[in-house]
mmCIF file of C-alpha atoms in Angstrom:
data_model
loop_
_atom_site.group_PDB
_atom_site.id
_atom_site.type_symbol
_atom_site.label_atom_id
_atom_site.label_comp_id
_atom_site.label_asym_id
_atom_site.label_seq_id
_atom_site.Cartn_x
_atom_site.Cartn_y
_atom_site.Cartn_z
ATOM 1 C CA MET Z 1 -0.045 0.011 -0.120
ATOM 2 C CA SER Z 2 1.468 3.279 -0.992
ATOM 3 C CA ALA Z 3 2.282 6.074 1.620
ATOM 4 C CA VAL Z 4 -0.213 8.228 -0.016
ATOM 5 C CA SER Z 5 -3.123 5.785 0.648
ATOM 6 C CA MET Z 6 -2.030 5.109 4.074
ATOM 7 C CA ALA Z 7 -2.127 8.893 4.792
ATOM 8 C CA GLU Z 8 -5.868 8.805 3.745
ATOM 9 C CA ASN Z 9 -8.621 9.639 6.330
ATOM 10 C CA VAL Z 10 -10.919 6.757 6.293
ATOM 11 C CA ILE Z 11 -13.026 8.223 9.366
ATOM 12 C CA GLU Z 12 -13.897 11.989 9.298
ATOM 13 C CA ILE Z 13 -16.249 13.223 11.928
ATOM 14 C CA GLU Z 14 -17.090 17.037 11.841
ATOM 15 C CA GLY Z 15 -19.353 18.943 14.473
ATOM 16 C CA LEU Z 16 -21.038 15.556 15.574
ATOM 17 C CA LYS Z 17 -23.980 16.263 17.838
ATOM 18 C CA LYS Z 18 -26.335 13.984 19.669
ATOM 19 C CA SER Z 19 -28.766 14.364 22.621
ATOM 20 C CA PHE Z 20 -31.092 12.252 24.589
ATOM 21 C CA GLY Z 21 -33.914 14.492 25.604
ATOM 22 C CA LYS Z 22 -32.262 17.258 27.667
ATOM 23 C CA ILE Z 23 -29.100 15.170 27.950
ATOM 24 C CA THR Z 24 -26.185 15.909 25.387
ATOM 25 C CA ALA Z 25 -24.289 12.906 24.782
ATOM 26 C CA VAL Z 26 -21.927 14.291 22.048
ATOM 27 C CA ASP Z 27 -21.189 17.979 21.692
ATOM 28 C CA ASP Z 28 -19.855 19.414 18.381
ATOM 29 C CA LEU Z 29 -17.336 16.485 18.108
ATOM 30 C CA SER Z 30 -14.904 16.752 15.319
ATOM 31 C CA PHE Z 31 -11.740 14.337 14.451
ATOM 32 C CA LYS Z 32 -10.146 12.238 11.816
ATOM 33 C CA VAL Z 33 -8.682 8.764 11.537
ATOM 34 C CA LYS Z 34 -5.976 7.692 9.015
ATOM 35 C CA ARG Z 35 -6.006 4.399 7.196
ATOM 36 C CA GLY Z 36 -3.867 1.956 8.845
ATOM 37 C CA GLU Z 37 -3.846 3.796 12.034
ATOM 38 C CA LEU Z 38 -4.108 2.475 15.710
ATOM 39 C CA PHE Z 39 -6.624 5.379 16.976
ATOM 40 C CA ALA Z 40 -7.572 5.480 20.680
ATOM 41 C CA PHE Z 41 -10.621 6.951 22.085
ATOM 42 C CA LEU Z 42 -10.487 7.708 25.746
ATOM 43 C CA GLY Z 43 -13.195 8.781 28.200
ATOM 44 C CA VAL Z 44 -14.958 7.738 31.303
ATOM 45 C CA ASN Z 45 -18.473 6.283 31.481
ATOM 46 C CA GLY Z 46 -20.861 8.978 29.973
ATOM 47 C CA ALA Z 47 -18.178 10.827 27.940
ATOM 48 C CA GLY Z 48 -19.733 10.008 24.518
ATOM 49 C CA LYS Z 49 -17.545 7.161 23.215
ATOM 50 C CA SER Z 50 -20.381 4.591 22.831
ATOM 51 C CA THR Z 51 -22.842 7.258 21.537
ATOM 52 C CA THR Z 52 -20.029 8.172 18.942
ATOM 53 C CA ILE Z 53 -19.408 4.431 17.754
ATOM 54 C CA SER Z 54 -23.024 3.839 17.426
ATOM 55 C CA VAL Z 55 -23.555 6.804 15.251
ATOM 56 C CA MET Z 56 -20.403 5.673 13.297
ATOM 57 C CA CYS Z 57 -22.049 2.146 12.783
ATOM 58 C CA GLY Z 58 -25.498 3.577 11.668
ATOM 59 C CA SER Z 59 -27.338 2.204 14.576
ATOM 60 C CA LEU Z 60 -28.021 5.499 16.043
ATOM 61 C CA LYS Z 61 -29.123 8.662 14.072
ATOM 62 C CA LYS Z 62 -27.255 11.770 14.733
ATOM 63 C CA ASP Z 63 -28.740 15.192 15.390
ATOM 64 C CA GLY Z 64 -26.060 17.250 13.548
ATOM 65 C CA GLY Z 65 -22.760 17.318 11.915
ATOM 66 C CA LYS Z 66 -20.952 14.886 9.448
ATOM 67 C CA VAL Z 67 -19.824 11.255 9.859
ATOM 68 C CA LEU Z 68 -17.824 10.137 6.825
ATOM 69 C CA ILE Z 69 -16.586 6.528 6.446
ATOM 70 C CA THR Z 70 -14.103 6.314 3.554
ATOM 71 C CA GLY Z 71 -15.538 9.342 1.931
ATOM 72 C CA GLU Z 72 -18.998 8.504 2.306
ATOM 73 C CA GLU Z 73 -21.675 10.043 4.711
ATOM 74 C CA ILE Z 74 -22.990 7.169 6.954
ATOM 75 C CA ASP Z 75 -26.692 8.323 6.500
ATOM 76 C CA ARG Z 76 -26.425 8.026 2.869
ATOM 77 C CA GLY Z 77 -24.003 4.927 2.223
ATOM 78 C CA GLY Z 78 -26.184 2.499 3.718
ATOM 79 C CA ASP Z 79 -25.202 -1.033 3.885
ATOM 80 C CA ASN Z 80 -22.121 -0.383 1.636
ATOM 81 C CA VAL Z 81 -20.630 1.750 4.398
ATOM 82 C CA LYS Z 82 -21.569 -0.517 7.158
ATOM 83 C CA ARG Z 83 -19.716 -3.574 5.198
ATOM 84 C CA LYS Z 84 -16.526 -1.499 5.522
ATOM 85 C CA LEU Z 85 -16.756 -1.871 9.553
ATOM 86 C CA GLY Z 86 -16.112 -4.573 11.769
ATOM 87 C CA VAL Z 87 -17.294 -4.152 15.273
ATOM 88 C CA VAL Z 88 -16.547 -5.828 18.496
ATOM 89 C CA PHE Z 89 -18.492 -4.627 21.314
ATOM 90 C CA GLN Z 90 -17.968 -5.158 24.837
ATOM 91 C CA GLU Z 91 -20.748 -7.722 25.283
ATOM 92 C CA SER Z 92 -20.305 -10.717 23.098
ATOM 93 C CA THR Z 93 -23.039 -10.967 20.293
ATOM 94 C CA LEU Z 94 -22.301 -14.678 19.774
ATOM 95 C CA ASP Z 95 -25.250 -17.027 19.930
ATOM 96 C CA LYS Z 96 -24.679 -18.978 22.888
ATOM 97 C CA PRO Z 97 -25.948 -22.490 21.947
ATOM 98 C CA LEU Z 98 -24.163 -22.559 18.709
ATOM 99 C CA SER Z 99 -20.449 -23.566 18.354
ATOM 100 C CA VAL Z 100 -17.941 -21.076 17.345
ATOM 101 C CA LYS Z 101 -17.673 -22.315 13.776
ATOM 102 C CA ASP Z 102 -21.250 -22.278 13.295
ATOM 103 C CA ASN Z 103 -21.622 -18.654 14.701
ATOM 104 C CA LEU Z 104 -18.956 -17.616 12.324
ATOM 105 C CA MET Z 105 -20.726 -19.504 9.447
ATOM 106 C CA SER Z 106 -24.321 -17.897 9.937
ATOM 107 C CA ARG Z 107 -22.614 -14.490 10.129
ATOM 108 C CA ALA Z 108 -20.670 -14.983 6.931
ATOM 109 C CA ALA Z 109 -23.685 -16.070 5.243
ATOM 110 C CA LEU Z 110 -25.019 -12.436 5.649
ATOM 111 C CA TYR Z 111 -22.218 -11.211 3.752
ATOM 112 C CA GLY Z 112 -22.543 -13.915 1.015
ATOM 113 C CA ILE Z 113 -19.672 -15.762 2.132
ATOM 114 C CA ARG Z 114 -20.341 -19.548 1.841
ATOM 115 C CA GLY Z 115 -18.563 -23.033 1.049
ATOM 116 C CA GLY Z 116 -14.991 -22.881 0.073
ATOM 117 C CA GLU Z 117 -14.750 -19.142 0.505
ATOM 118 C CA PHE Z 118 -16.010 -19.327 4.072
ATOM 119 C CA GLU Z 119 -13.402 -22.180 4.720
ATOM 120 C CA ALA Z 120 -10.710 -20.192 3.341
ATOM 121 C CA ARG Z 121 -11.758 -17.151 5.435
ATOM 122 C CA PHE Z 122 -12.168 -19.401 8.490
ATOM 123 C CA ALA Z 123 -8.552 -20.953 8.004
ATOM 124 C CA ALA Z 124 -6.937 -17.367 7.701
ATOM 125 C CA LEU Z 125 -8.790 -16.310 10.782
ATOM 126 C CA ASP Z 126 -7.539 -19.374 12.657
ATOM 127 C CA ASP Z 127 -3.799 -18.529 11.895
ATOM 128 C CA LEU Z 128 -4.564 -15.184 13.354
ATOM 129 C CA LEU Z 129 -6.376 -16.020 16.396
ATOM 130 C CA GLY Z 130 -6.212 -19.745 17.093
ATOM 131 C CA LEU Z 131 -9.736 -20.928 16.514
ATOM 132 C CA SER Z 132 -9.120 -24.589 16.009
ATOM 133 C CA GLU Z 133 -9.129 -25.316 19.537
ATOM 134 C CA ILE Z 134 -12.556 -23.681 20.215
ATOM 135 C CA LYS Z 135 -14.375 -23.995 16.806
ATOM 136 C CA ASP Z 136 -16.733 -26.961 18.091
ATOM 137 C CA ARG Z 137 -17.455 -25.539 21.498
ATOM 138 C CA PRO Z 138 -20.797 -23.873 22.344
ATOM 139 C CA ALA Z 139 -20.304 -20.115 22.556
ATOM 140 C CA GLY Z 140 -21.855 -20.269 25.942
ATOM 141 C CA LYS Z 141 -19.200 -22.450 27.261
ATOM 142 C CA LEU Z 142 -16.037 -20.226 26.284
ATOM 143 C CA SER Z 143 -13.887 -18.619 28.766
ATOM 144 C CA GLY Z 144 -13.543 -14.868 28.466
ATOM 145 C CA GLY Z 145 -10.408 -14.952 26.318
ATOM 146 C CA GLN Z 146 -11.899 -17.587 23.978
ATOM 147 C CA ARG Z 147 -14.966 -15.660 23.668
ATOM 148 C CA ARG Z 148 -13.198 -12.507 22.742
ATOM 149 C CA ARG Z 149 -11.074 -14.366 20.052
ATOM 150 C CA ALA Z 150 -14.208 -15.636 18.425
ATOM 151 C CA ASP Z 151 -15.823 -12.054 18.682
ATOM 152 C CA ILE Z 152 -13.056 -10.711 16.667
ATOM 153 C CA ALA Z 153 -12.995 -13.410 14.227
ATOM 154 C CA ARG Z 154 -16.761 -12.518 13.697
ATOM 155 C CA ALA Z 155 -15.982 -8.954 13.144
ATOM 156 C CA LEU Z 156 -13.071 -9.699 10.719
ATOM 157 C CA LEU Z 157 -15.058 -12.284 8.560
ATOM 158 C CA HIS Z 158 -15.961 -9.823 5.733
ATOM 159 C CA ASP Z 159 -12.593 -8.358 5.645
ATOM 160 C CA PRO Z 160 -13.686 -4.789 6.709
ATOM 161 C CA GLU Z 161 -11.368 -1.838 6.369
ATOM 162 C CA ILE Z 162 -12.130 -0.611 9.705
ATOM 163 C CA LEU Z 163 -12.140 -2.557 12.950
ATOM 164 C CA ILE Z 164 -13.893 -0.928 15.959
ATOM 165 C CA LEU Z 165 -12.723 -2.429 19.233
ATOM 166 C CA ASP Z 166 -14.799 -1.224 22.292
ATOM 167 C CA GLU Z 167 -12.850 -2.253 25.561
ATOM 168 C CA PRO Z 168 -11.615 -5.422 23.680
ATOM 169 C CA THR Z 169 -9.175 -6.656 26.475
ATOM 170 C CA THR Z 170 -11.048 -5.746 29.593
ATOM 171 C CA GLY Z 171 -10.707 -8.727 32.194
ATOM 172 C CA LEU Z 172 -8.483 -10.806 29.700
ATOM 173 C CA ASP Z 173 -5.500 -12.400 30.620
ATOM 174 C CA PRO Z 174 -2.087 -10.993 29.627
ATOM 175 C CA GLN Z 175 -1.435 -13.931 27.115
ATOM 176 C CA THR Z 176 -4.826 -13.313 25.402
ATOM 177 C CA ARG Z 177 -4.378 -9.601 25.471
ATOM 178 C CA LYS Z 178 -1.137 -10.148 23.723
ATOM 179 C CA ARG Z 179 -2.517 -12.238 21.139
ATOM 180 C CA VAL Z 180 -5.433 -9.774 20.379
ATOM 181 C CA TRP Z 181 -2.903 -7.019 19.570
ATOM 182 C CA GLN Z 182 -0.684 -9.241 17.675
ATOM 183 C CA ALA Z 183 -3.406 -10.181 15.394
ATOM 184 C CA ALA Z 184 -4.386 -6.355 14.964
ATOM 185 C CA ASP Z 185 -0.769 -5.448 14.368
ATOM 186 C CA ILE Z 186 -0.437 -8.167 11.515
ATOM 187 C CA LEU Z 187 -3.605 -6.913 9.815
ATOM 188 C CA ARG Z 188 -2.698 -3.277 10.120
ATOM 189 C CA LYS Z 189 0.791 -3.848 8.411
ATOM 190 C CA GLU Z 190 -0.343 -6.533 5.937
ATOM 191 C CA ARG Z 191 -3.697 -5.094 4.792
ATOM 192 C CA GLY Z 192 -3.830 -1.566 6.069
ATOM 193 C CA LEU Z 193 -6.688 -2.287 8.461
ATOM 194 C CA THR Z 194 -7.602 0.704 10.683
ATOM 195 C CA VAL Z 195 -8.162 -0.071 14.147
ATOM 196 C CA PHE Z 196 -10.477 2.133 16.329
ATOM 197 C CA LEU Z 197 -9.830 1.441 19.855
ATOM 198 C CA THR Z 198 -11.677 2.368 23.171
ATOM 199 C CA THR Z 199 -9.656 1.209 26.278
ATOM 200 C CA HIS Z 200 -9.148 2.059 29.711
ATOM 201 C CA TYR Z 201 -5.647 0.487 29.920
ATOM 202 C CA MET Z 202 -3.277 3.321 29.587
ATOM 203 C CA GLU Z 203 -0.549 1.161 28.294
ATOM 204 C CA GLU Z 204 -2.729 0.442 25.032
ATOM 205 C CA ALA Z 205 -3.642 4.152 24.660
ATOM 206 C CA ALA Z 206 0.263 4.846 24.799
ATOM 207 C CA GLU Z 207 0.732 2.461 21.875
ATOM 208 C CA ALA Z 208 -1.635 4.280 19.514
ATOM 209 C CA ASP Z 209 -0.746 6.398 16.660
ATOM 210 C CA TYR Z 210 -3.303 9.040 17.720
ATOM 211 C CA VAL Z 211 -5.488 9.657 20.809
ATOM 212 C CA VAL Z 212 -8.717 11.710 21.407
ATOM 213 C CA ILE Z 213 -9.548 12.234 24.857
ATOM 214 C CA LEU Z 214 -13.338 12.903 25.558
ATOM 215 C CA ASP Z 215 -14.902 14.513 28.538
ATOM 216 C CA GLY Z 216 -18.724 15.341 28.913
ATOM 217 C CA GLY Z 217 -19.204 14.791 25.281
ATOM 218 C CA LYS Z 218 -16.608 17.184 24.095
ATOM 219 C CA LYS Z 219 -13.293 16.674 22.696
ATOM 220 C CA ALA Z 220 -10.755 17.748 25.506
ATOM 221 C CA ALA Z 221 -7.534 16.930 24.087
ATOM 222 C CA GLU Z 222 -6.002 15.151 21.010
ATOM 223 C CA GLY Z 223 -2.626 14.342 19.517
ATOM 224 C CA THR Z 224 -0.144 11.528 19.420
ATOM 225 C CA PRO Z 225 0.974 9.933 22.899
ATOM 226 C CA LEU Z 226 4.098 11.970 22.727
ATOM 227 C CA GLN Z 227 2.333 15.135 22.057
ATOM 228 C CA LEU Z 228 -0.077 14.579 24.671
ATOM 229 C CA LYS Z 229 2.652 13.606 27.347
ATOM 230 C CA ASN Z 230 4.940 16.620 26.542
ATOM 231 C CA ALA Z 231 1.767 18.937 26.743
ATOM 232 C CA TYR Z 232 0.134 17.551 29.836
ATOM 233 C CA ALA Z 233 2.385 15.430 31.760
ATOM 234 C CA GLY Z 234 5.793 16.209 33.202
ATOM 235 C CA ASP Z 235 8.883 13.963 33.188
ATOM 236 C CA TYR Z 236 10.322 12.223 36.318
ATOM 237 C CA VAL Z 237 13.939 11.844 37.243
ATOM 238 C CA TYR Z 238 14.798 9.196 39.588
ATOM 239 C CA LEU Z 239 17.901 9.979 41.556
ATOM 240 C CA TYR Z 240 19.250 6.933 43.429
ATOM 241 C CA GLY Z 241 21.444 7.116 46.351
ATOM 242 C CA VAL Z 242 20.446 10.780 46.796
ATOM 243 C CA THR Z 243 18.723 12.082 50.215
ATOM 244 C CA ALA Z 244 15.819 14.452 50.297
ATOM 245 C CA ALA Z 245 18.212 17.007 51.871
ATOM 246 C CA GLY Z 246 20.503 16.692 48.680
ATOM 247 C CA ALA Z 247 17.547 17.319 46.359
ATOM 248 C CA GLU Z 248 16.350 20.385 48.163
ATOM 249 C CA GLY Z 249 18.710 22.856 46.476
ATOM 250 C CA LEU Z 250 17.575 21.719 42.977
ATOM 251 C CA GLY Z 251 14.534 23.990 43.138
ATOM 252 C CA VAL Z 252 11.967 21.536 41.621
ATOM 253 C CA PRO Z 253 9.309 19.335 43.318
ATOM 254 C CA PHE Z 254 10.573 16.055 44.690
ATOM 255 C CA THR Z 255 9.273 12.862 46.629
ATOM 256 C CA PRO Z 256 11.457 10.785 48.460
ATOM 257 C CA ILE Z 257 11.415 7.116 47.295
ATOM 258 C CA LYS Z 258 12.850 3.837 48.834
ATOM 259 C CA GLU Z 259 16.404 4.262 47.293
ATOM 260 C CA GLY Z 260 16.638 7.921 46.493
ATOM 261 C CA VAL Z 261 14.264 10.804 45.345
ATOM 262 C CA ARG Z 262 12.046 11.196 42.243
ATOM 263 C CA LEU Z 263 12.216 14.790 40.758
ATOM 264 C CA THR Z 264 9.168 16.157 38.671
ATOM 265 C CA VAL Z 265 10.316 18.262 35.685
ATOM 266 C CA LYS Z 266 8.657 19.901 32.872
ATOM 267 C CA ASP Z 267 10.493 18.162 30.119
ATOM 268 C CA THR Z 268 13.950 16.492 29.570
ATOM 269 C CA SER Z 269 15.466 20.045 28.902
ATOM 270 C CA GLU Z 270 14.889 20.947 32.276
ATOM 271 C CA ALA Z 271 16.500 17.435 33.387
ATOM 272 C CA LYS Z 272 19.394 18.106 31.466
ATOM 273 C CA ARG Z 273 19.660 21.567 32.982
ATOM 274 C CA LEU Z 274 19.514 20.139 36.453
ATOM 275 C CA LEU Z 275 22.129 17.567 35.311
ATOM 276 C CA LEU Z 276 24.597 20.250 34.338
ATOM 277 C CA LEU Z 277 23.949 22.144 37.263
ATOM 278 C CA ARG Z 278 24.558 19.390 39.876
ATOM 279 C CA PRO Z 279 26.360 16.710 38.094
ATOM 280 C CA GLU Z 280 27.345 15.202 41.533
ATOM 281 C CA LEU Z 281 23.742 14.324 42.301
ATOM 282 C CA PHE Z 282 23.298 12.399 38.816
ATOM 283 C CA LYS Z 283 25.748 9.394 39.438
ATOM 284 C CA ASP Z 284 22.871 6.831 39.278
ATOM 285 C CA PHE Z 285 19.678 8.266 37.487
ATOM 286 C CA GLU Z 286 17.049 7.498 34.981
ATOM 287 C CA ILE Z 287 14.598 9.901 33.234
ATOM 288 C CA ILE Z 288 10.909 8.455 32.780
ATOM 289 C CA LYS Z 289 8.590 10.170 30.536
ATOM 290 C CA GLY Z 290 5.083 11.216 32.018
ATOM 291 C CA ARG Z 291 2.350 8.383 31.353
ATOM 292 C CA MET Z 292 -0.912 8.548 29.529
ATOM 293 C CA ASP Z 293 -2.727 8.270 33.214
ATOM 294 C CA ASP Z 294 -1.095 11.486 34.080
ATOM 295 C CA VAL Z 295 -2.312 13.052 30.757
ATOM 296 C CA PHE Z 296 -5.895 11.828 31.466
ATOM 297 C CA LEU Z 297 -5.873 13.163 34.992
ATOM 298 C CA ALA Z 298 -4.397 16.488 33.811
ATOM 299 C CA VAL Z 299 -6.957 17.022 31.014
ATOM 300 C CA THR Z 300 -10.217 15.835 32.798
ATOM 301 C CA GLY Z 301 -9.404 15.709 36.467
ATOM 302 C CA LYS Z 302 -10.497 12.107 36.552
ATOM 303 C CA ASN Z 303 -8.477 8.746 36.997
ATOM 304 C CA LEU Z 304 -9.724 6.632 34.098
ATOM 305 C CA ARG Z 305 -9.229 3.414 35.843
ATOM 306 C CA GLU Z 306 -11.102 4.402 38.962
ATOM 307 C CA GLU Z 307 -13.959 6.387 37.076
ATOM 308 C CA GLY Z 308 -14.652 3.378 34.969
ATOM 309 C CA ARG Z 309 -15.195 3.247 31.259
#
């Protein structure tokens, strides 16, 4: 895929508005998502994430603004636009009595994928997600991680251009989370798949290409993780073997830790200035960038993990 096509916007939202009675769920929201991008959408419960996704999928009618999927307005494109999306909701949509393979087969039939074409698609998804071991099990008997793998396979059956993952790894064991992200990375690299993610795991958001933070239905901040960290979160300098008394003369906030002190600085430039000012204190040190947790707290005044999704 060429560099030009990879830079193409596959999702464009301009001035999106949606209310439920007197409650404004989404308020003049605008953002863009590029082809092949891992895009993270962050916000606590009630921030407007699920409403925005429902509008993007065509299951909820907007009150105002534009929602374009690969250049087509969602209200006008109909099934052609919806076919470009694969969606994995927080709650599984699998039919519990049916086996995993029967679930996938019935879903594929809705897209006209049958017989040998279905078997080829199933084999490809098996390579990605390891479906062979669970294909004959009823969906209702699957563990959380197994069910999530089947949900993702269901969303990918028709080879969509955009995969929407709504809290895809909540409650999963580390091994399953790793497998989910490995599959997503392969599809992004090999097919230019765009992944639209909502998550409350900040380490996942930190790996995104671009992040939009919602608060009260409005866009509170946006940028790459590095841009957001530089704008909203300071860096930390860990000085080992240094006492609180030794750090007091540096003129920056610090916190005593088990084996030294932790300084809070605006950026790496300030850390460099301190090193040149007091090199004797920097015999054993490390500089850590601010985290996405710090960014979210600074932008919204809320802790995403504690407030919920």
